[in-house]
Coordinates of C-alpha atoms in Angstrom, one line a residue:
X27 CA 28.0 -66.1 -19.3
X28 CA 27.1 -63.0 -21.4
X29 CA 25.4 -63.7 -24.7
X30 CA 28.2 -64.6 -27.6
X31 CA 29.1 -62.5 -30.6
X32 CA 27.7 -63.4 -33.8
X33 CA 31.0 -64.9 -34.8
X34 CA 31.6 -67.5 -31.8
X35 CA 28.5 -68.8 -32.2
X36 CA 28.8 -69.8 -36.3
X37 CA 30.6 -73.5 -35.6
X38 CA 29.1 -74.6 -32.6
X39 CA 26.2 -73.9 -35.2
X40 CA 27.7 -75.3 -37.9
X41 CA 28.2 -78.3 -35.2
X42 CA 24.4 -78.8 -34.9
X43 CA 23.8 -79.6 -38.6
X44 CA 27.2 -82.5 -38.6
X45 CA 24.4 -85.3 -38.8
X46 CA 23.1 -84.1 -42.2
X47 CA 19.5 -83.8 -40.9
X48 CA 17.3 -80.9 -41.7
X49 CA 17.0 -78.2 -38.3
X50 CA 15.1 -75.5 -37.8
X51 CA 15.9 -72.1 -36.2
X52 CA 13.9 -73.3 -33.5
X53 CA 16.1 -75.9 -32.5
X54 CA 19.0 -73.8 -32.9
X55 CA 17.7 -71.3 -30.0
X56 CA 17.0 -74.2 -27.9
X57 CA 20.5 -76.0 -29.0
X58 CA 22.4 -72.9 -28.8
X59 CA 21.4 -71.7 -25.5
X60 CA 22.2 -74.9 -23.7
X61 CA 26.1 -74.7 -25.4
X62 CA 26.8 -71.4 -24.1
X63 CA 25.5 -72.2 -20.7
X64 CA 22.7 -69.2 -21.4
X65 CA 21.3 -67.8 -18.1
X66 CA 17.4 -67.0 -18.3
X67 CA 18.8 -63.4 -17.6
X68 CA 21.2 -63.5 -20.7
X69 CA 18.3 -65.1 -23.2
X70 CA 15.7 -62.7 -21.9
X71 CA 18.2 -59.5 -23.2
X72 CA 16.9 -57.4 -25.8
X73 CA 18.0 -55.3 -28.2
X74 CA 17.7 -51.4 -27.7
X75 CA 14.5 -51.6 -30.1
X76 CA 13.2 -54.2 -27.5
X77 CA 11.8 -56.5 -30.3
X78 CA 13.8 -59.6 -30.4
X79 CA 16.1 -61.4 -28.2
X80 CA 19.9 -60.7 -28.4
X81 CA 20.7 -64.3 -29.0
X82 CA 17.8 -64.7 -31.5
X83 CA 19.3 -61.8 -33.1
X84 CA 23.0 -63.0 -33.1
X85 CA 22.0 -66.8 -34.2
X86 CA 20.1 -65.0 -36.8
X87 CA 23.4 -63.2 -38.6
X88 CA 25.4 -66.3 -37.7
X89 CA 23.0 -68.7 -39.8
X90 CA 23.0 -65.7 -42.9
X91 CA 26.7 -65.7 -42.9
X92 CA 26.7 -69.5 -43.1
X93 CA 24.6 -70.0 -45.7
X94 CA 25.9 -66.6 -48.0
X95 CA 29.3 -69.0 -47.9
X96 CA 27.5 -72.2 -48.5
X97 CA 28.0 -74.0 -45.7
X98 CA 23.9 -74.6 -45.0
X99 CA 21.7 -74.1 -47.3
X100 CA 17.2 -73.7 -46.9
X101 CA 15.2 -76.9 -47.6
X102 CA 11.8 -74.9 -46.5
X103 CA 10.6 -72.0 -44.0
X104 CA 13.2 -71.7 -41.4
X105 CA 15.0 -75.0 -41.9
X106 CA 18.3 -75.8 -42.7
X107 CA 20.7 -78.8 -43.6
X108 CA 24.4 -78.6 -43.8
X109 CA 26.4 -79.0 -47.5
X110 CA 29.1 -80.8 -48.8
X111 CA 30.9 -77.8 -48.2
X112 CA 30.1 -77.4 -44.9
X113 CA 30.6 -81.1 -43.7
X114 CA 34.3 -80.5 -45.1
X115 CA 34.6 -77.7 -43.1
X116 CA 34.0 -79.9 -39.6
X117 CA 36.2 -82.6 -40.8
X118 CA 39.0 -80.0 -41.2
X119 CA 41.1 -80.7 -37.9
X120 CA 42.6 -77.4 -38.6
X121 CA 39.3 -76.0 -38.0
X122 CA 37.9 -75.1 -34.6
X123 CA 36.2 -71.6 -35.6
X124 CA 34.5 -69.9 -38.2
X125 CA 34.4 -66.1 -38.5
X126 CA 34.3 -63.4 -40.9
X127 CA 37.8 -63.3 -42.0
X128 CA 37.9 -67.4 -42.6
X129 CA 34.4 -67.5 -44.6
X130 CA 36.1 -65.1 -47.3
X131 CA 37.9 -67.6 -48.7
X132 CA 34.5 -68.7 -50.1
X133 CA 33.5 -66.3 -53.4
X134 CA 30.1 -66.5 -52.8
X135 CA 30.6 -65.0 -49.2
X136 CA 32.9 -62.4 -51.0
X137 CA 30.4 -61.3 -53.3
X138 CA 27.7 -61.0 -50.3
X139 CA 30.1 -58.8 -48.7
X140 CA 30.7 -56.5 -51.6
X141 CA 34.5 -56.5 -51.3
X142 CA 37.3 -57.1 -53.7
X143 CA 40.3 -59.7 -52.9
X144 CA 43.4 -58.7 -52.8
X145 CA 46.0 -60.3 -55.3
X146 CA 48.3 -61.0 -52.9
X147 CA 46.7 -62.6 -50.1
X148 CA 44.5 -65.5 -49.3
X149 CA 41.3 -63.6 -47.5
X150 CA 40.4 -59.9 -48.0
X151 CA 41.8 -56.7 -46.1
X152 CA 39.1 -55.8 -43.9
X153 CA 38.5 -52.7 -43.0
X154 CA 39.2 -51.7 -39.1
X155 CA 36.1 -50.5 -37.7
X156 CA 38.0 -48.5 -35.1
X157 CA 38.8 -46.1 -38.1
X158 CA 34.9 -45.7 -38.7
X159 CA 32.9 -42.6 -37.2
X160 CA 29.6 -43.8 -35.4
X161 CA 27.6 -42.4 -38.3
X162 CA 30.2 -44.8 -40.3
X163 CA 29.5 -47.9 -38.5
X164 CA 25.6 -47.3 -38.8
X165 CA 25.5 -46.2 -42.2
X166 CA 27.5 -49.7 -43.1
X167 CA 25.0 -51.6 -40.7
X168 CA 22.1 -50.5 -42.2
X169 CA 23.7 -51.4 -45.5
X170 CA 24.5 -54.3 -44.6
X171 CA 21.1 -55.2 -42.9
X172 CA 19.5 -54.4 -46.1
X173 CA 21.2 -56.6 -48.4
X174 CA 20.7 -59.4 -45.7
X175 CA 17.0 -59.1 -46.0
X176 CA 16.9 -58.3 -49.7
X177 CA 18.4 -61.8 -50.2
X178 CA 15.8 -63.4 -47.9
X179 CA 13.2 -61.6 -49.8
X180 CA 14.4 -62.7 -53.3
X181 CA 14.8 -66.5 -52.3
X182 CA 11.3 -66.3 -50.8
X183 CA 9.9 -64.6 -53.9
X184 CA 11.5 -67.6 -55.9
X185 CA 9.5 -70.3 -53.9
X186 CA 6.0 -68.4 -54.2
X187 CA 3.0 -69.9 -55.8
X188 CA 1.8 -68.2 -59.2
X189 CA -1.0 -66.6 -57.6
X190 CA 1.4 -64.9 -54.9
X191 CA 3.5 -63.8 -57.2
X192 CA 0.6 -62.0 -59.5
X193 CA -0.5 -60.3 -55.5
X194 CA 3.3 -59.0 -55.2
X195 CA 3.8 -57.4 -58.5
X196 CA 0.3 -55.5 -58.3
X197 CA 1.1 -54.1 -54.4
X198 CA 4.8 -53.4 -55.6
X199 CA 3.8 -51.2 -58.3
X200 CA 1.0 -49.6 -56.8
X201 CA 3.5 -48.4 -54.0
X202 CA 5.4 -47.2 -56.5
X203 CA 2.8 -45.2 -57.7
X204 CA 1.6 -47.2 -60.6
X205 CA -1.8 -48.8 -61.7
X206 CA -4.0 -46.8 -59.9
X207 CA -5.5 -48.4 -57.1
X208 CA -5.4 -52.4 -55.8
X209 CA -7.8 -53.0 -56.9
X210 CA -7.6 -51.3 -60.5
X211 CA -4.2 -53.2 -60.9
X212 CA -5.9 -56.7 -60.1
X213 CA -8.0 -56.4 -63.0
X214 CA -5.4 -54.9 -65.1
X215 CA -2.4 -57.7 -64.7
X216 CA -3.4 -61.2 -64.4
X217 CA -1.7 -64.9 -65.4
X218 CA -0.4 -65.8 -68.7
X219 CA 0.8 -68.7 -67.8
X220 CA 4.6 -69.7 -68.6
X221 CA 5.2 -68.9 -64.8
X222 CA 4.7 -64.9 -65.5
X223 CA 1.7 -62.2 -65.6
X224 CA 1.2 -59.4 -68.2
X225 CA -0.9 -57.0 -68.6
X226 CA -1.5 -53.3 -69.1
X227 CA -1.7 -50.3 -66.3
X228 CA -2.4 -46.8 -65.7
X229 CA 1.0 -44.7 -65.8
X230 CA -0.7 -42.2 -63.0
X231 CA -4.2 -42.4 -60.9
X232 CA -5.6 -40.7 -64.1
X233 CA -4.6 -43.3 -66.3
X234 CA -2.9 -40.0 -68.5
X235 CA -0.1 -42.7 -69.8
X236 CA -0.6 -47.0 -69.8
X237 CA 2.3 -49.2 -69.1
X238 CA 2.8 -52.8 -70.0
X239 CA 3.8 -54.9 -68.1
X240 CA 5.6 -58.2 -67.6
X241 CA 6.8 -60.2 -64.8
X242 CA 8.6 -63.5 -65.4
X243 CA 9.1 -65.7 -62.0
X244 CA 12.1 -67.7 -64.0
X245 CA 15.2 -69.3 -62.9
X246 CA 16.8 -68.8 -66.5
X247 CA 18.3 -65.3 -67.5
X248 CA 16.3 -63.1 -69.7
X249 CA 17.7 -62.5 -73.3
X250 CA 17.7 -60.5 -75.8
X251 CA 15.0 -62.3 -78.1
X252 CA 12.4 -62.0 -75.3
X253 CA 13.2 -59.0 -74.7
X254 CA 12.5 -58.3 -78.1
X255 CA 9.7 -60.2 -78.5
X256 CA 8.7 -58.0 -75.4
X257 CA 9.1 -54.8 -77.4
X258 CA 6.8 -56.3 -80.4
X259 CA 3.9 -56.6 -78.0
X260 CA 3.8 -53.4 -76.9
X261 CA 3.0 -52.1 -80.1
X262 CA -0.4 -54.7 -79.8
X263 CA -0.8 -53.3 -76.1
X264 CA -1.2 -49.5 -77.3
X265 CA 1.4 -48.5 -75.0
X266 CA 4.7 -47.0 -75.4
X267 CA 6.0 -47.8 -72.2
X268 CA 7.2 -50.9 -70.4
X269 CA 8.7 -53.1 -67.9
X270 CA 9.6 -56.4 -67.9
X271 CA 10.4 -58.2 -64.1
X272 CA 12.3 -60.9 -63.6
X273 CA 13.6 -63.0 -60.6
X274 CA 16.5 -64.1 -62.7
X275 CA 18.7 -61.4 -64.5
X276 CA 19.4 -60.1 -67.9
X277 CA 21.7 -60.7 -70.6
X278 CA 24.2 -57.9 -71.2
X279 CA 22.4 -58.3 -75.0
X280 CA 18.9 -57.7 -73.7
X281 CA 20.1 -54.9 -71.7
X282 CA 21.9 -53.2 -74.5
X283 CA 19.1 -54.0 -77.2
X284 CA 16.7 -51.2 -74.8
X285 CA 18.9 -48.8 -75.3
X286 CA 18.9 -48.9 -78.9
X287 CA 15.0 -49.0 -79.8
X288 CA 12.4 -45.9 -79.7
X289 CA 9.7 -47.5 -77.1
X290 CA 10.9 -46.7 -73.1
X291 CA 11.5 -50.1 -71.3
X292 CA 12.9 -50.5 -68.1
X293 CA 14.1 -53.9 -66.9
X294 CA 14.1 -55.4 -63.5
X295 CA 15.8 -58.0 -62.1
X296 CA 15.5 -60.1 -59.1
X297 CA 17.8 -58.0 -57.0
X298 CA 16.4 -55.0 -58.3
X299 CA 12.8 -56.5 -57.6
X300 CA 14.2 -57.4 -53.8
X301 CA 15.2 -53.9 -53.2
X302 CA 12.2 -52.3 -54.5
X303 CA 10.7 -54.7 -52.0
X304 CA 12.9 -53.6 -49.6
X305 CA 12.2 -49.8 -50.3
X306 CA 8.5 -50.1 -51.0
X307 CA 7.6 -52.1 -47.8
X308 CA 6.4 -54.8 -49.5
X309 CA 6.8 -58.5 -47.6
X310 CA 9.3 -56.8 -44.9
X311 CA 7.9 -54.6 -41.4
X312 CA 9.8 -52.3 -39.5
X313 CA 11.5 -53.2 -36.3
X314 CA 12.9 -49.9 -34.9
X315 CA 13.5 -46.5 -36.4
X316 CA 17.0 -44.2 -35.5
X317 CA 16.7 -40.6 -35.8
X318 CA 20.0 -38.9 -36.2
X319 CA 19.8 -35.4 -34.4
X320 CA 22.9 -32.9 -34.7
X321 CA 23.8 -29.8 -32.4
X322 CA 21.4 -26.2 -34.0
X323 CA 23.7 -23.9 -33.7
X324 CA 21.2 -20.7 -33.9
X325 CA 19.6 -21.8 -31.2
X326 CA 22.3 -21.2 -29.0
X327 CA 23.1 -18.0 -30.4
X328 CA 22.7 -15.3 -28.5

């Protein structure tokens, strides 16, 4: 048979992680394959970028969608264990599939999605992708694709060792066009213990401006009295500027409280930090590259 949409293969996937042991994507492959009656033909099909496996691909969007609704969750690189939630969902008689429309009953799968539910029903109006252009449908993919792998990047970042974490704000902010060089940066920001880093950098390659900054790899949200305490420091620094990164979020406080003092600071959360990420090429690769082409007129004209 051909290989499955994304969607028919999210319970029989589910169905691999019923005995509450840890799995890894690995195993689903091999698990998956044999449950679908996979052909070497049909697990040998790439996609058009000819860099991964259709299947691998498919399994792939299958086990995000599971876990954005918290049905599996990560225990380490590439393994997996089924929750409470998600052993509830396979004793459900009522249950004999999973797809898109069923796992918005979960908020944490609505909130992945972006989408707002409806008062008056009990799952979200979806959109009909037969009313979407071909630009549409891409444009949505790619969006979609990106907040997939900003998510991966963020829980990744979260699991890092100090020393990692110091590596990955320096290259982040010298892409960005901060601190000078690599190697100017590393000397620049270094630990301060309190699982963060500080320090000051160069504004431009000529050092015209300095920056401080501080990064906070914290599981608590960031408010307003460190942000404050933040601001004080700068003052010690000799620098007007500053940012403060963390892998949590910000108090509404903390974020108003910038707004009202002299001194430029400019806060960054974890998603934030993931999309920079994201954006700056920092811990992702590129797989393929589209290039939209449309009809030149003037060359046709006579």
């Amino acid at each position: 048979m051909a290989v499955p949409d994304y969607q028919s293969i999210m319970y029989p996937l589910l169905e691999l992680f019923k005995d509450g042991n840890e799995h890894t994507l690995q195993e689903a492959y091999i698990y998956l394959a044999d449950y679908f009656n996979l052909t070497a033909e049909d697990k040998e099909e790439v996609l058009p970028s000819g860099k991964q496996f259709v299947y691998h691909n498919r399994i792939g969007w299958a086990r995000t969608y599971l876990k954005k609704a918290g049905l599996i969750k990560s225990v380490k690189r590439a393994t997996f264990v089924i929750t409470d939630r998600g052993q509830k969902l396979l004793n459900d008689p009522n249950v004999t599939e999973i797809n898109q429309v069923y796992l918005m009953k979960y908020k944490e799968f609505r909130e992945f999605k972006n989408k707002k539910q409806t008062e008056n029903k009990g799952v979200l109006d979806t959109y009909d992708k037969r009313d979407l252009t071909p630009q549409e449908l891409l444009d949505q993919g790619y969006k979609e694709i990106q907040q997939q792998i900003s998510d991966e990047i963020l829980d990744r970042v979260k699991g890092c060792t100090p020393e990692f974490f110091e590596k990955l704000v320096v290259e982040l902010l010298v892409a960005m066009g901060y601190g000078g060089s690599i190697e100017d940066a590393g000397k620049a920001i270094g630990k301060s213990g309190d699982e963060g880093i500080d320090g000051i950098i160069k504004e431009d390659v000529l050092g015209l401006d300095m920056i401080y900054v501080q990064a906070k790899r914290w599981g608590n949200v960031v408010g307003r009295p460190e942000i404050q305490k933040f601001a004080g420091s700068l003052e010690g620094q000799r620098a007007r500027k500053g940012v403060f990164i963390t892998t949590s979020d910000f108090t509404q406080g903390a974020k108003e409280y910038v707004n009202l003092i002299e001194k430029k600071i400019i806060l960054i959360n974890g998603n934030d930090l993931a999309g920079y990420m994201f954006k700056y090429n920092i811990g992702v690769s590129k797989i393929t590259e589209y290039i939209l082409k449309k009809l030149d007129i003037d060359y046709f004209e006579e």
